[in-house]
Coordinates of C-alpha atoms in Angstrom, one line a residue:
Chain V
M22 CA -19.3 17.3 1.7
G23 CA -20.3 14.6 4.1
A24 CA -17.8 12.3 6.1
I25 CA -15.5 10.1 3.6
N26 CA -15.9 6.3 4.0
S27 CA -12.3 5.2 5.0
D28 CA -12.7 2.3 2.8
A29 CA -12.6 4.2 0.2
I30 CA -9.4 6.3 0.8
R31 CA -7.4 3.4 1.9
G32 CA -4.7 2.9 -0.8
F33 CA -4.1 6.9 -0.1
N34 CA -3.4 7.6 3.5
D35 CA 0.4 7.5 2.3
I36 CA -0.4 10.2 0.2
I37 CA -1.9 11.9 2.5
I38 CA 0.2 11.4 5.7
L39 CA 3.5 12.1 4.0
Y40 CA 1.9 15.4 2.3
H41 CA 2.5 16.7 5.5
L42 CA 6.2 15.8 5.9
L43 CA 7.5 17.4 2.3
D44 CA 8.1 21.1 3.6
K45 CA 8.5 19.7 7.5
D46 CA 9.1 17.6 10.1
S47 CA 5.9 16.1 11.6
Y48 CA 4.0 14.4 14.4
G49 CA 0.9 12.4 15.2
Y50 CA -1.4 14.5 16.2
E51 CA -0.4 17.4 13.9
I52 CA -0.5 15.6 11.0
S53 CA -3.9 14.2 12.0
R54 CA -5.1 18.1 12.9
Q55 CA -3.7 18.9 9.4
I56 CA -5.9 16.6 7.7
E57 CA -8.8 17.2 9.5
A58 CA -8.6 21.1 8.9
L59 CA -6.9 20.7 5.1
T60 CA -9.6 18.3 4.3
H61 CA -12.8 20.6 5.8
G62 CA -13.7 17.9 8.4
S63 CA -14.5 15.7 5.8
Y64 CA -12.3 13.0 6.4
L65 CA -11.0 12.4 10.0
I66 CA -8.6 9.3 10.4
K67 CA -8.4 6.9 12.5
E68 CA -5.9 7.0 15.0
T69 CA -5.3 2.9 14.2
T70 CA -5.0 4.0 10.7
L71 CA -2.5 7.1 11.2
Y72 CA -0.2 5.3 13.7
S73 CA -0.1 1.5 11.6
A74 CA 0.6 3.9 8.5
F75 CA 3.6 5.5 10.3
S76 CA 4.9 1.9 11.9
R77 CA 4.9 0.5 8.1
L78 CA 6.4 3.8 6.7
E79 CA 8.9 3.8 9.0
R80 CA 10.0 -0.1 8.5
N81 CA 9.6 0.6 4.7
G82 CA 11.9 3.4 4.9
Y83 CA 10.3 6.3 3.8
V84 CA 10.4 8.2 7.3
A85 CA 12.4 8.1 10.2
P86 CA 11.2 9.0 13.6
Y87 CA 13.5 11.0 16.0
L88 CA 12.9 12.4 19.6
G89 CA 11.6 15.8 19.8
A90 CA 10.3 18.0 22.4
E91 CA 8.6 17.2 25.2
S92 CA 4.7 17.4 25.8
F93 CA 3.7 16.7 29.0
G94 CA 6.1 14.5 30.3
K95 CA 6.4 12.3 27.0
Q96 CA 8.7 12.8 24.6
R97 CA 6.7 13.4 20.5
T98 CA 7.7 11.6 18.4
Y99 CA 8.9 13.7 15.2
Y100 CA 9.2 11.9 11.2
T101 CA 11.2 12.9 8.9
L102 CA 10.5 12.6 5.0
T103 CA 13.5 10.1 3.3
Q104 CA 14.8 10.3 0.1
A105 CA 13.3 6.8 -0.4
G106 CA 10.3 8.3 0.7
R107 CA 10.2 11.2 -1.4
E108 CA 10.4 9.3 -4.3
Y109 CA 7.4 7.2 -3.2
Y110 CA 5.9 9.7 -2.8
Q111 CA 5.8 11.2 -5.9
E112 CA 4.9 7.5 -7.3
K113 CA 2.0 7.3 -5.4
C114 CA 1.0 11.0 -6.7
Q115 CA 1.5 9.7 -10.5
E116 CA -0.5 5.9 -9.6
W117 CA -3.6 8.6 -8.5
L118 CA -3.2 10.7 -11.5
K119 CA -3.5 8.0 -13.6
V120 CA -6.4 5.8 -11.2
K121 CA -7.7 9.4 -11.6
A122 CA -8.1 9.3 -15.3
V123 CA -9.4 6.5 -15.8
I124 CA -11.9 6.6 -13.7
D125 CA -13.2 9.6 -14.3
S126 CA -13.7 7.9 -17.9
F127 CA -16.6 6.3 -16.0
I128 CA -18.0 9.5 -14.4
R129 CA -20.8 10.9 -16.2
G130 CA -20.4 14.0 -17.1
A131 CA -16.1 14.0 -16.3
E132 CA -16.1 11.4 -19.4
S133 CA -15.6 14.5 -21.9
Q134 CA -12.4 15.3 -20.2
Q135 CA -11.2 11.9 -21.3
E136 CA -9.0 12.7 -24.3
Q137 CA -8.2 9.1 -24.6
Chain S
M15 CA -7.8 10.9 30.7
E16 CA -7.5 7.5 32.3
Q17 CA -10.2 6.3 30.3
I18 CA -8.3 7.0 27.6
K19 CA -5.5 5.0 29.0
N20 CA -7.4 2.3 29.3
Y21 CA -9.1 2.2 26.1
I22 CA -5.9 1.7 24.2
E23 CA -4.2 -1.1 26.0
A24 CA -7.3 -2.8 26.0
L25 CA -6.9 -2.1 21.8
F26 CA -3.5 -3.3 21.5
S27 CA -3.5 -6.2 24.6
S28 CA -4.2 -8.9 21.8
L29 CA -2.2 -8.2 19.8
P30 CA 1.6 -9.7 19.7
K31 CA 4.1 -7.6 22.1
T32 CA 6.8 -7.0 19.2
D33 CA 9.2 -3.7 19.6
E34 CA 7.4 -2.4 16.7
V35 CA 3.9 -2.8 18.1
L36 CA 4.8 -1.8 21.8
R37 CA 6.2 1.2 19.9
M38 CA 3.0 2.3 17.9
Q39 CA 1.0 2.0 21.4
I40 CA 3.1 4.4 23.0
N41 CA 3.4 7.2 20.0
M42 CA -0.4 6.5 20.0
L43 CA -0.9 7.2 23.3
S44 CA 1.3 10.4 23.9
N45 CA -0.6 12.0 21.0
M46 CA -4.0 11.0 22.5
E47 CA -2.3 12.9 25.7
E48 CA -1.8 16.2 23.3
K49 CA -5.0 16.0 22.3
Y50 CA -6.7 15.8 24.8
H51 CA -4.9 19.0 26.4
A52 CA -5.6 20.7 23.4
L53 CA -9.6 19.7 23.1
L54 CA -9.7 20.5 26.9
G55 CA -7.9 24.1 26.3
E56 CA -10.4 24.5 23.2
G57 CA -13.5 24.7 26.5
K58 CA -14.6 21.4 25.9
G59 CA -15.5 19.4 28.9
Q60 CA -13.4 16.4 30.1
A61 CA -16.3 13.9 29.1
E62 CA -16.3 15.4 26.0
A63 CA -12.8 15.6 25.3
V64 CA -12.6 11.6 26.1
G65 CA -15.6 10.8 24.1
L66 CA -14.3 12.6 20.8
I67 CA -10.9 10.9 21.0
I68 CA -12.0 7.8 21.9
A69 CA -14.9 7.9 18.9
Q70 CA -11.7 8.2 16.5
I71 CA -9.5 6.2 17.7
G72 CA -11.1 3.1 15.6
S73 CA -11.3 -0.4 16.7
V74 CA -9.3 -3.7 17.7
D75 CA -10.4 -5.0 14.2
D76 CA -9.2 -1.7 12.7
L77 CA -6.2 -2.2 14.5
K78 CA -5.8 -5.6 13.5
Q79 CA -6.9 -5.1 9.5
E80 CA -4.4 -2.1 9.1
L81 CA -1.6 -4.1 10.8
G82 CA -2.7 -7.2 8.4
L83 CA -2.9 -5.3 5.0
L84 CA 1.1 -4.0 5.9
D85 CA 1.9 -5.3 3.0
Q86 CA -0.6 -3.7 0.6
A87 CA -0.3 -6.8 -1.6
P88 CA -4.0 -8.2 -1.8
Q89 CA -4.1 -11.6 -0.1
G90 CA -6.2 -14.0 1.5
A91 CA -7.1 -14.2 5.5
L92 CA -4.2 -17.1 6.1
Q93 CA -2.0 -14.8 4.4
A94 CA -2.7 -12.1 5.5
E95 CA -2.1 -13.5 8.9
A96 CA 1.1 -14.6 7.8
A97 CA 1.5 -11.4 6.7
A98 CA 1.0 -9.8 9.7
E99 CA 3.4 -11.8 11.6
A100 CA 6.7 -10.8 9.3
A101 CA 5.4 -7.3 9.3
I102 CA 5.2 -6.9 12.7
G103 CA 8.6 -8.0 12.8
S104 CA 9.4 -11.7 13.6
P105 CA 7.9 -12.8 16.7
A106 CA 10.2 -14.1 19.1
L107 CA 9.0 -17.3 21.6
S108 CA 7.2 -15.0 24.3
D109 CA 5.5 -13.1 21.6
N110 CA 3.1 -14.7 20.2
P111 CA 0.4 -15.9 22.5
L112 CA 0.1 -19.2 21.9
R113 CA 3.6 -19.8 21.7
Q114 CA 3.2 -18.5 25.1
Q115 CA 0.9 -20.8 26.1
Y116 CA 2.4 -23.2 25.0
F117 CA 5.2 -22.2 26.8
E118 CA 4.3 -22.2 30.2
F119 CA 2.6 -25.3 29.5
K120 CA 5.9 -27.5 28.8
R121 CA 7.0 -26.0 32.1
K122 CA 3.7 -27.9 33.6
M123 CA 4.2 -31.0 31.5
G124 CA 7.8 -30.9 32.7
L125 CA 6.6 -31.2 36.4
F126 CA 3.9 -33.8 35.4
I127 CA 6.1 -36.4 34.2
A128 CA 8.6 -35.7 36.9
I129 CA 5.9 -36.1 39.4
A130 CA 4.7 -39.7 37.0
V131 CA 7.9 -41.0 37.0
G132 CA 7.7 -40.3 40.8
L133 CA 4.4 -42.4 41.5
F134 CA 6.3 -45.5 39.5
I135 CA 9.1 -45.2 41.5
L136 CA 6.7 -44.9 44.4
A137 CA 4.8 -47.5 43.5
P138 CA 7.0 -50.5 44.6
M139 CA 7.8 -48.9 47.9
T140 CA 4.1 -48.4 48.7
M141 CA 3.8 -52.3 48.1
A142 CA 6.6 -53.3 50.5
L143 CA 5.3 -51.2 53.2
F144 CA 1.6 -52.4 53.0
I145 CA 2.5 -55.9 52.9
G146 CA 5.7 -56.1 55.6
F147 CA 2.9 -54.3 57.6
A148 CA 1.1 -57.7 56.9
H149 CA -2.2 -56.5 58.3
F150 CA -3.7 -55.6 54.6
P151 CA -1.4 -57.2 52.3
A152 CA -4.0 -56.5 49.7
F153 CA -3.3 -52.8 50.0
G154 CA -0.4 -53.3 48.9
F155 CA -1.2 -54.7 45.3
F156 CA -4.0 -52.1 45.5
S157 CA -1.5 -48.7 46.0
F158 CA 1.0 -50.3 43.3
F159 CA -1.8 -50.4 41.0
L160 CA -3.3 -46.9 41.8
C161 CA 0.5 -45.8 41.7
I162 CA 1.1 -47.0 38.3
A163 CA -2.5 -46.1 36.9
V164 CA -2.3 -42.3 38.3
G165 CA 1.5 -42.1 36.8
V166 CA 0.2 -43.5 33.0
G167 CA -2.9 -41.2 33.3
I168 CA -1.2 -38.4 33.9
L169 CA 1.6 -38.8 30.8
I170 CA -1.1 -39.6 28.4
Y171 CA -2.9 -36.6 29.3
F172 CA 0.4 -34.7 28.8
F173 CA 1.2 -36.1 25.7
T174 CA -2.2 -35.8 24.0
Q175 CA -1.9 -32.0 25.1
D176 CA 1.9 -31.6 23.9
E177 CA 0.1 -33.1 19.9
K178 CA -2.6 -30.9 19.8
Y179 CA 0.0 -28.0 20.8
R180 CA 2.5 -29.3 18.4
E181 CA -0.4 -29.8 15.4
E182 CA -1.5 -26.2 16.3
L183 CA 1.6 -24.5 16.0
D184 CA 3.1 -26.8 13.4
L185 CA 5.8 -28.1 15.0
K186 CA 5.6 -31.6 13.9
K187 CA 8.7 -32.6 12.0
A188 CA 7.5 -33.2 8.3
K189 CA 10.4 -35.6 7.5
R190 CA 8.6 -39.1 7.6
D191 CA 6.3 -39.3 4.6
R192 CA 4.1 -42.2 3.9
K193 CA 6.4 -44.6 1.9
T194 CA 9.5 -44.2 4.6
E195 CA 6.4 -45.0 7.4
A196 CA 5.5 -47.9 5.9
I197 CA 8.6 -49.4 5.2
S198 CA 9.5 -48.6 9.2
S199 CA 6.5 -50.0 10.5
T200 CA 7.2 -53.4 7.5
L201 CA 11.0 -53.8 9.5
W202 CA 9.5 -53.6 13.2
I203 CA 6.7 -56.3 12.8
G204 CA 8.8 -58.2 10.7
T205 CA 11.8 -57.9 13.4
V206 CA 8.9 -59.0 16.1
I207 CA 7.8 -62.5 13.9
L208 CA 11.3 -63.0 12.7
F209 CA 12.1 -62.8 16.5
L210 CA 9.2 -65.2 17.8
F211 CA 10.3 -67.6 14.7
I212 CA 13.2 -68.3 16.1
G213 CA 13.1 -68.3 19.8
F214 CA 9.7 -71.1 19.1
F215 CA 11.2 -73.3 16.6
L216 CA 14.6 -73.0 17.3
N217 CA 15.1 -72.2 20.9
M218 CA 17.1 -68.7 20.1
W219 CA 15.9 -66.3 22.7
H220 CA 19.4 -65.7 23.6
P221 CA 21.0 -65.0 20.8
G222 CA 18.1 -64.2 18.9
W223 CA 17.6 -60.9 20.8
I224 CA 20.2 -59.8 18.4
V225 CA 17.8 -59.2 15.5
F226 CA 16.5 -56.6 17.3
L227 CA 19.7 -54.5 16.9
V228 CA 19.8 -55.1 13.5
A229 CA 16.5 -53.4 13.0
A230 CA 17.8 -50.6 14.9
A231 CA 20.9 -50.0 12.5
I232 CA 18.6 -50.5 9.7
Q233 CA 15.8 -48.2 10.7
V234 CA 19.0 -45.6 10.8
W235 CA 19.4 -46.6 7.2
I236 CA 16.1 -46.0 6.1
D237 CA 16.0 -42.3 8.0
Y238 CA 19.1 -42.0 6.4
R239 CA 17.9 -42.7 3.0
A240 CA 14.5 -40.5 3.5
K241 CA 16.1 -37.8 4.0
A242 CA 18.6 -37.8 0.9

């Protein structure tokens, strides 16, 4: 698997980021590392994308920031998923499944899987 | 690590300095520092670590694009700019770089208007000075007009610049529509004609000047009607 085109994945960054907050709180670098690990190096999320996403998610009330453990003299900004954020994540997952079903109809080899 | 700091500062330098943007910058910097030390811990050299980190940060355009798309609705370029403004928090007077520039400009303008007025006052003074000396009375007239000319030049320059800024920042009050403008112009030109008429033909310059006060009152009424 080669590297993923960041344009292709743009609409899904929210899902990708919120996924990491489902079970525990986390912070920037840890999430970025996890994304690289889970995609086996296929998706190296740009920092500009990641941190502006945090900003946006916070502004929309989907995540809440708080200052946590110190590292090298600076406090880490941890994020926790809010209830609204959890609901938003579910919505986005549903959206993806619908999109996936639609697009699969046009993928040679995958069309047969679409009953409708 | 210094290079990483500088890169991030440069990245954010052209962005409006709202709370949200500043927090983003600090967050990014703090995390990149942790990543840097993590890479060093893996055995990578300093230069390699810096290179890897900067390569994955993204460009200024990326950042602007991400902030512009914050509302996640399909938008034209102009709307995206406005969305970016709204998304990063309503910019106070000091946030938008152009507004800041305008603010600085206004200060300069105030200073120079004072200088221009000073010159206007100075003009007759210099004239009186030179004529008093009697050696070079002509200088008096020269300095008088020089002072006035410079003063007027300063005023013209600053007011045209001000217009430019106002247009750029969309500060113009769009209250006056074309119809109102036309009526107002007619009013004043008409008043001048009336004044000259009763002056030349009826020789009533003295009570005649009242027409201007009446015109001013009518103008106020016109503006009032225009607002309604």
